[in-house]
């Protein structure tokens, strides 16, 4: 066995107020999907059939800026930029193989407490479906 | 659906902890003020419904997406134009599993 392999159970994020569209699912395991750390998988503890691919938005959109609303920061106990982890859902388009990232409603977690929520940003100019790459 | 009439400045109370106050009425627009516990998320319905649909799409597409990104070579090209630190991946936010190296 290689040192450090799978010794840690994956972190389980707690979405106490749920995720829109996934009624009843509040706990999601976060696991690495690709070796380079670009993509992760969120898998529901309550319903292991329910999963989402996620990524760090800045890897694809370096100019992405996010203004986390005050009530979301307080709810997650976020006091400084070190207290926050941000990722977005990813959808692979069927034919073009482009990626669609949800930049408007990122998943935001506090890495110390693992409290998490899907935040809808106030800025209406941020796309819910931001396209990256793919053959036209 | 319960229907109530309220004047500007009046409120309704939902459960024990949510208060919705009519702040202003101008033409066909009503401004509402909402007091709710921190863990209650408040959204405009149309945005909420759109997000619900998007999340469902992401869950439906997760197997296809997992297969595709598993076949992708390395990191996305958009990070290549960050001069200064060639070869270093851009990781603006720490991964939850990453522990601070304090020694």
mmCIF file of C-alpha atoms in Angstrom:
data_model
loop_
_atom_site.group_PDB
_atom_site.id
_atom_site.type_symbol
_atom_site.label_atom_id
_atom_site.label_comp_id
_atom_site.label_asym_id
_atom_site.label_seq_id
_atom_site.Cartn_x
_atom_site.Cartn_y
_atom_site.Cartn_z
ATOM 1 C CA UNK A 1 0.000 0.000 0.000
ATOM 2 C CA UNK A 2 1.361 3.391 -0.910
ATOM 3 C CA UNK A 3 1.729 5.739 2.055
ATOM 4 C CA UNK A 4 -1.235 8.000 2.678
ATOM 5 C CA UNK A 5 -3.523 6.276 0.190
ATOM 6 C CA UNK A 6 -7.159 6.380 1.231
ATOM 7 C CA UNK A 7 -6.317 6.616 4.897
ATOM 8 C CA UNK A 8 -8.599 9.607 5.325
ATOM 9 C CA UNK A 9 -12.307 9.251 4.789
ATOM 10 C CA UNK A 10 -13.518 11.924 2.345
ATOM 11 C CA UNK A 11 -14.851 15.127 3.918
ATOM 12 C CA UNK A 12 -18.621 15.214 4.236
ATOM 13 C CA UNK A 13 -20.149 18.634 3.617
ATOM 14 C CA UNK A 14 -23.317 19.510 5.538
ATOM 15 C CA UNK A 15 -25.924 21.463 3.604
ATOM 16 C CA UNK A 16 -28.276 22.055 6.514
ATOM 17 C CA UNK A 17 -30.808 23.937 4.413
ATOM 18 C CA UNK A 18 -30.531 21.560 1.471
ATOM 19 C CA UNK A 19 -29.782 22.065 -2.211
ATOM 20 C CA UNK A 20 -32.524 23.220 -4.610
ATOM 21 C CA UNK A 21 -33.752 20.233 -6.595
ATOM 22 C CA UNK A 22 -32.405 17.643 -4.163
ATOM 23 C CA UNK A 23 -35.064 17.434 -1.467
ATOM 24 C CA UNK A 24 -33.969 15.443 1.569
ATOM 25 C CA UNK A 25 -30.266 15.422 0.698
ATOM 26 C CA UNK A 26 -28.169 17.299 3.262
ATOM 27 C CA UNK A 27 -24.827 15.492 3.506
ATOM 28 C CA UNK A 28 -22.483 15.140 0.545
ATOM 29 C CA UNK A 29 -19.078 13.434 0.414
ATOM 30 C CA UNK A 30 -16.434 15.353 -1.535
ATOM 31 C CA UNK A 31 -13.997 13.103 -3.376
ATOM 32 C CA UNK A 32 -11.289 13.724 -5.954
ATOM 33 C CA UNK A 33 -12.270 12.705 -9.446
ATOM 34 C CA UNK A 34 -9.073 13.440 -11.350
ATOM 35 C CA UNK A 35 -5.498 13.005 -10.155
ATOM 36 C CA UNK A 36 -4.552 16.612 -10.858
ATOM 37 C CA UNK A 37 -7.218 17.881 -8.451
ATOM 38 C CA UNK A 38 -9.185 19.731 -11.122
ATOM 39 C CA UNK A 39 -12.481 17.898 -10.672
ATOM 40 C CA UNK A 40 -14.225 16.575 -7.613
ATOM 41 C CA UNK A 41 -17.387 14.639 -7.061
ATOM 42 C CA UNK A 42 -20.136 15.516 -4.590
ATOM 43 C CA UNK A 43 -22.074 12.383 -3.683
ATOM 44 C CA UNK A 44 -25.116 12.348 -1.454
ATOM 45 C CA UNK A 45 -24.765 10.266 1.706
ATOM 46 C CA UNK A 46 -28.541 9.785 1.898
ATOM 47 C CA UNK A 47 -28.856 8.767 -1.763
ATOM 48 C CA UNK A 48 -25.580 7.482 -3.261
ATOM 49 C CA UNK A 49 -27.192 7.533 -6.730
ATOM 50 C CA UNK A 50 -27.242 11.332 -6.482
ATOM 51 C CA UNK A 51 -23.951 12.903 -7.478
ATOM 52 C CA UNK A 52 -22.536 15.990 -9.150
ATOM 53 C CA UNK A 53 -19.211 16.792 -10.746
ATOM 54 C CA UNK A 54 -17.711 20.013 -9.376
ATOM 55 C CA UNK A 55 -14.638 22.121 -9.983
ATOM 56 C CA UNK A 56 -12.876 25.237 -8.772
ATOM 57 C CA UNK A 57 -14.302 27.983 -11.022
ATOM 58 C CA UNK A 58 -11.052 29.996 -11.283
ATOM 59 C CA UNK A 59 -9.332 27.147 -13.111
ATOM 60 C CA UNK A 60 -11.683 27.819 -16.027
ATOM 61 C CA UNK A 61 -12.659 31.452 -15.494
ATOM 62 C CA UNK A 62 -9.667 33.248 -13.919
ATOM 63 C CA UNK A 63 -11.575 36.548 -13.837
ATOM 64 C CA UNK A 64 -14.525 35.145 -11.896
ATOM 65 C CA UNK A 65 -15.348 37.349 -8.944
ATOM 66 C CA UNK A 66 -17.742 36.442 -6.249
ATOM 67 C CA UNK A 67 -19.228 38.707 -3.662
ATOM 68 C CA UNK A 68 -20.482 36.429 -0.951
ATOM 69 C CA UNK A 69 -23.619 37.913 0.634
ATOM 70 C CA UNK A 70 -23.257 38.850 4.283
ATOM 71 C CA UNK A 71 -25.991 36.502 5.510
ATOM 72 C CA UNK A 72 -24.370 33.540 3.739
ATOM 73 C CA UNK A 73 -20.992 34.396 5.242
ATOM 74 C CA UNK A 74 -22.486 34.601 8.699
ATOM 75 C CA UNK A 75 -24.457 31.418 8.284
ATOM 76 C CA UNK A 76 -21.317 29.497 7.303
ATOM 77 C CA UNK A 77 -19.139 31.163 9.946
ATOM 78 C CA UNK A 78 -16.821 32.655 7.330
ATOM 79 C CA UNK A 79 -14.654 35.447 8.677
ATOM 80 C CA UNK A 80 -11.737 35.571 6.256
ATOM 81 C CA UNK A 81 -10.887 34.360 2.735
ATOM 82 C CA UNK A 82 -9.038 31.407 4.298
ATOM 83 C CA UNK A 83 -12.348 30.208 5.741
ATOM 84 C CA UNK A 84 -13.937 29.572 2.386
ATOM 85 C CA UNK A 85 -13.856 26.929 -0.302
ATOM 86 C CA UNK A 86 -15.738 27.565 -3.533
ATOM 87 C CA UNK A 87 -16.672 25.189 -6.317
ATOM 88 C CA UNK A 88 -19.227 24.997 -9.101
ATOM 89 C CA UNK A 89 -21.231 22.212 -10.669
ATOM 90 C CA UNK A 90 -20.033 20.989 -14.078
ATOM 91 C CA UNK A 91 -22.119 19.559 -16.892
ATOM 92 C CA UNK A 92 -20.457 18.004 -19.940
ATOM 93 C CA UNK A 93 -22.367 18.803 -23.099
ATOM 94 C CA UNK A 94 -23.368 15.704 -25.013
ATOM 95 C CA UNK A 95 -22.115 16.400 -28.528
ATOM 96 C CA UNK A 96 -19.688 19.311 -28.289
ATOM 97 C CA UNK A 97 -18.013 17.999 -25.114
ATOM 98 C CA UNK A 98 -17.891 21.552 -23.831
ATOM 99 C CA UNK A 99 -18.306 22.136 -20.107
ATOM 100 C CA UNK A 100 -21.083 24.153 -18.517
ATOM 101 C CA UNK A 101 -20.221 25.669 -15.144
ATOM 102 C CA UNK A 102 -22.805 27.139 -12.824
ATOM 103 C CA UNK A 103 -21.092 30.375 -11.785
ATOM 104 C CA UNK A 104 -24.221 32.117 -10.488
ATOM 105 C CA UNK A 105 -24.886 29.598 -7.725
ATOM 106 C CA UNK A 106 -21.558 28.230 -6.440
ATOM 107 C CA UNK A 107 -21.225 25.739 -3.613
ATOM 108 C CA UNK A 108 -19.527 27.482 -0.724
ATOM 109 C CA UNK A 109 -18.096 25.626 2.255
ATOM 110 C CA UNK A 110 -16.253 26.423 5.445
ATOM 111 C CA UNK A 111 -13.280 24.006 5.403
ATOM 112 C CA UNK A 112 -12.981 24.051 9.202
ATOM 113 C CA UNK A 113 -16.581 23.143 10.025
ATOM 114 C CA UNK A 114 -17.593 21.579 6.653
ATOM 115 C CA UNK A 115 -20.779 23.651 6.776
ATOM 116 C CA UNK A 116 -21.858 24.333 3.200
ATOM 117 C CA UNK A 117 -24.592 25.895 1.132
ATOM 118 C CA UNK A 118 -25.358 26.664 -2.461
ATOM 119 C CA UNK A 119 -25.301 30.438 -2.646
ATOM 120 C CA UNK A 120 -27.240 32.364 -5.276
ATOM 121 C CA UNK A 121 -25.147 35.441 -6.021
ATOM 122 C CA UNK A 122 -26.930 38.772 -6.292
ATOM 123 C CA UNK A 123 -25.127 39.781 -9.496
ATOM 124 C CA UNK A 124 -27.539 38.924 -12.284
ATOM 125 C CA UNK A 125 -24.788 39.263 -14.899
ATOM 126 C CA UNK A 126 -23.033 36.136 -13.632
ATOM 127 C CA UNK A 127 -24.244 33.230 -15.793
ATOM 128 C CA UNK A 128 -25.991 30.186 -14.395
ATOM 129 C CA UNK A 129 -24.632 28.310 -17.410
ATOM 130 C CA UNK A 130 -21.143 29.472 -18.338
ATOM 131 C CA UNK A 131 -19.707 27.553 -21.260
ATOM 132 C CA UNK A 132 -16.066 26.495 -21.486
ATOM 133 C CA UNK A 133 -14.487 24.907 -24.565
ATOM 134 C CA UNK A 134 -16.033 22.227 -26.739
ATOM 135 C CA UNK A 135 -16.270 21.910 -30.484
ATOM 136 C CA UNK A 136 -18.828 24.260 -31.998
ATOM 137 C CA UNK B 1 -53.328 29.771 -0.723
ATOM 138 C CA UNK B 2 -53.886 32.089 2.200
ATOM 139 C CA UNK B 3 -54.476 35.648 1.033
ATOM 140 C CA UNK B 4 -53.970 38.621 3.389
ATOM 141 C CA UNK B 5 -54.204 42.382 2.870
ATOM 142 C CA UNK B 6 -51.464 44.528 4.400
ATOM 143 C CA UNK B 7 -50.624 48.235 4.336
ATOM 144 C CA UNK B 8 -47.165 49.778 3.995
ATOM 145 C CA UNK B 9 -45.274 49.203 7.235
ATOM 146 C CA UNK B 10 -47.400 46.218 8.265
ATOM 147 C CA UNK B 11 -46.050 42.690 8.508
ATOM 148 C CA UNK B 12 -46.985 39.067 8.550
ATOM 149 C CA UNK B 13 -45.322 36.446 10.728
ATOM 150 C CA UNK B 14 -44.644 32.952 9.359
ATOM 151 C CA UNK B 15 -43.978 30.277 11.964
ATOM 152 C CA UNK B 16 -42.176 31.648 14.991
ATOM 153 C CA UNK B 17 -39.230 33.209 13.299
ATOM 154 C CA UNK B 18 -39.985 34.665 9.889
ATOM 155 C CA UNK B 19 -41.368 38.193 9.534
ATOM 156 C CA UNK B 20 -42.258 39.701 6.155
ATOM 157 C CA UNK B 21 -42.877 43.448 6.103
ATOM 158 C CA UNK B 22 -44.305 45.570 3.301
ATOM 159 C CA UNK B 23 -41.755 48.373 2.904
ATOM 160 C CA UNK B 24 -43.130 50.204 -0.090
ATOM 161 C CA UNK B 25 -45.624 49.929 -2.946
ATOM 162 C CA UNK B 26 -45.054 51.749 -6.232
ATOM 163 C CA UNK B 27 -47.300 50.928 -9.148
ATOM 164 C CA UNK B 28 -47.179 47.179 -9.609
ATOM 165 C CA UNK B 29 -44.006 46.774 -7.562
ATOM 166 C CA UNK B 30 -43.961 45.813 -3.902
ATOM 167 C CA UNK B 31 -40.818 46.046 -1.782
ATOM 168 C CA UNK B 32 -40.640 43.500 1.004
ATOM 169 C CA UNK B 33 -38.347 43.287 4.002
ATOM 170 C CA UNK B 34 -37.754 39.823 5.392
ATOM 171 C CA UNK B 35 -36.408 38.826 8.806
ATOM 172 C CA UNK B 36 -35.536 35.160 9.048
ATOM 173 C CA UNK B 37 -33.061 32.935 10.884
ATOM 174 C CA UNK B 38 -29.655 32.720 9.245
ATOM 175 C CA UNK B 39 -30.123 29.157 8.042
ATOM 176 C CA UNK B 40 -33.276 30.023 6.101
ATOM 177 C CA UNK B 41 -32.330 30.908 2.546
ATOM 178 C CA UNK B 42 -34.526 33.421 0.764
ATOM 179 C CA UNK B 43 -34.700 33.530 -3.022
ATOM 180 C CA UNK B 44 -36.749 35.120 -5.771
ATOM 181 C CA UNK B 45 -38.902 32.264 -7.012
ATOM 182 C CA UNK B 46 -37.930 32.472 -10.681
ATOM 183 C CA UNK B 47 -34.223 32.288 -9.819
ATOM 184 C CA UNK B 48 -34.850 29.435 -7.416
ATOM 185 C CA UNK B 49 -36.774 27.411 -10.025
ATOM 186 C CA UNK B 50 -34.060 27.981 -12.612
ATOM 187 C CA UNK B 51 -31.410 26.797 -10.160
ATOM 188 C CA UNK B 52 -33.473 23.748 -9.249
ATOM 189 C CA UNK B 53 -33.617 22.790 -12.924
ATOM 190 C CA UNK B 54 -29.902 23.398 -13.403
ATOM 191 C CA UNK B 55 -29.008 21.211 -10.396
ATOM 192 C CA UNK B 56 -31.245 18.437 -11.662
ATOM 193 C CA UNK B 57 -29.521 18.649 -15.063
ATOM 194 C CA UNK B 58 -26.119 18.455 -13.397
ATOM 195 C CA UNK B 59 -27.165 15.350 -11.441
ATOM 196 C CA UNK B 60 -28.634 13.729 -14.546
ATOM 197 C CA UNK B 61 -25.447 14.452 -16.500
ATOM 198 C CA UNK B 62 -23.037 13.426 -13.742
ATOM 199 C CA UNK B 63 -22.076 10.026 -15.184
ATOM 200 C CA UNK B 64 -21.453 11.476 -18.643
ATOM 201 C CA UNK B 65 -19.553 14.395 -17.136
ATOM 202 C CA UNK B 66 -17.458 12.113 -14.948
ATOM 203 C CA UNK B 67 -16.473 10.018 -17.966
ATOM 204 C CA UNK B 68 -15.612 13.040 -20.066
ATOM 205 C CA UNK B 69 -13.487 14.889 -17.535
ATOM 206 C CA UNK B 70 -11.711 11.620 -16.718
ATOM 207 C CA UNK B 71 -10.524 11.522 -20.347
ATOM 208 C CA UNK B 72 -9.425 15.156 -20.399
ATOM 209 C CA UNK B 73 -5.717 15.884 -20.640
ATOM 210 C CA UNK B 74 -4.457 17.841 -17.662
ATOM 211 C CA UNK B 75 -5.606 21.266 -16.700
ATOM 212 C CA UNK B 76 -7.681 23.627 -18.782
ATOM 213 C CA UNK B 77 -5.710 25.825 -21.175
ATOM 214 C CA UNK B 78 -7.090 29.089 -19.802
ATOM 215 C CA UNK B 79 -4.635 28.928 -16.895
ATOM 216 C CA UNK B 80 -1.652 28.891 -19.255
ATOM 217 C CA UNK B 81 -1.566 32.626 -19.763
ATOM 218 C CA UNK B 82 -0.872 33.438 -16.112
ATOM 219 C CA UNK B 83 2.710 34.634 -16.502
ATOM 220 C CA UNK B 84 5.257 34.351 -13.755
ATOM 221 C CA UNK B 85 4.958 30.830 -12.420
ATOM 222 C CA UNK B 86 5.322 28.454 -15.350
ATOM 223 C CA UNK B 87 4.223 24.941 -14.638
ATOM 224 C CA UNK B 88 2.521 25.811 -11.377
ATOM 225 C CA UNK B 89 -1.170 25.012 -11.279
ATOM 226 C CA UNK B 90 -3.455 27.831 -10.252
ATOM 227 C CA UNK B 91 -5.206 26.954 -7.021
ATOM 228 C CA UNK B 92 -6.796 30.163 -5.753
ATOM 229 C CA UNK B 93 -8.740 28.418 -3.015
ATOM 230 C CA UNK B 94 -7.573 25.545 -0.859
ATOM 231 C CA UNK B 95 -9.244 22.223 -1.226
ATOM 232 C CA UNK B 96 -11.064 21.226 1.982
ATOM 233 C CA UNK B 97 -8.814 18.218 2.310
ATOM 234 C CA UNK B 98 -5.677 20.261 2.017
ATOM 235 C CA UNK B 99 -4.190 20.757 5.438
ATOM 236 C CA UNK B 100 -2.132 23.884 6.116
ATOM 237 C CA UNK B 101 1.535 22.912 6.260
ATOM 238 C CA UNK B 102 2.593 24.643 9.433
ATOM 239 C CA UNK B 103 6.047 23.199 9.772
#
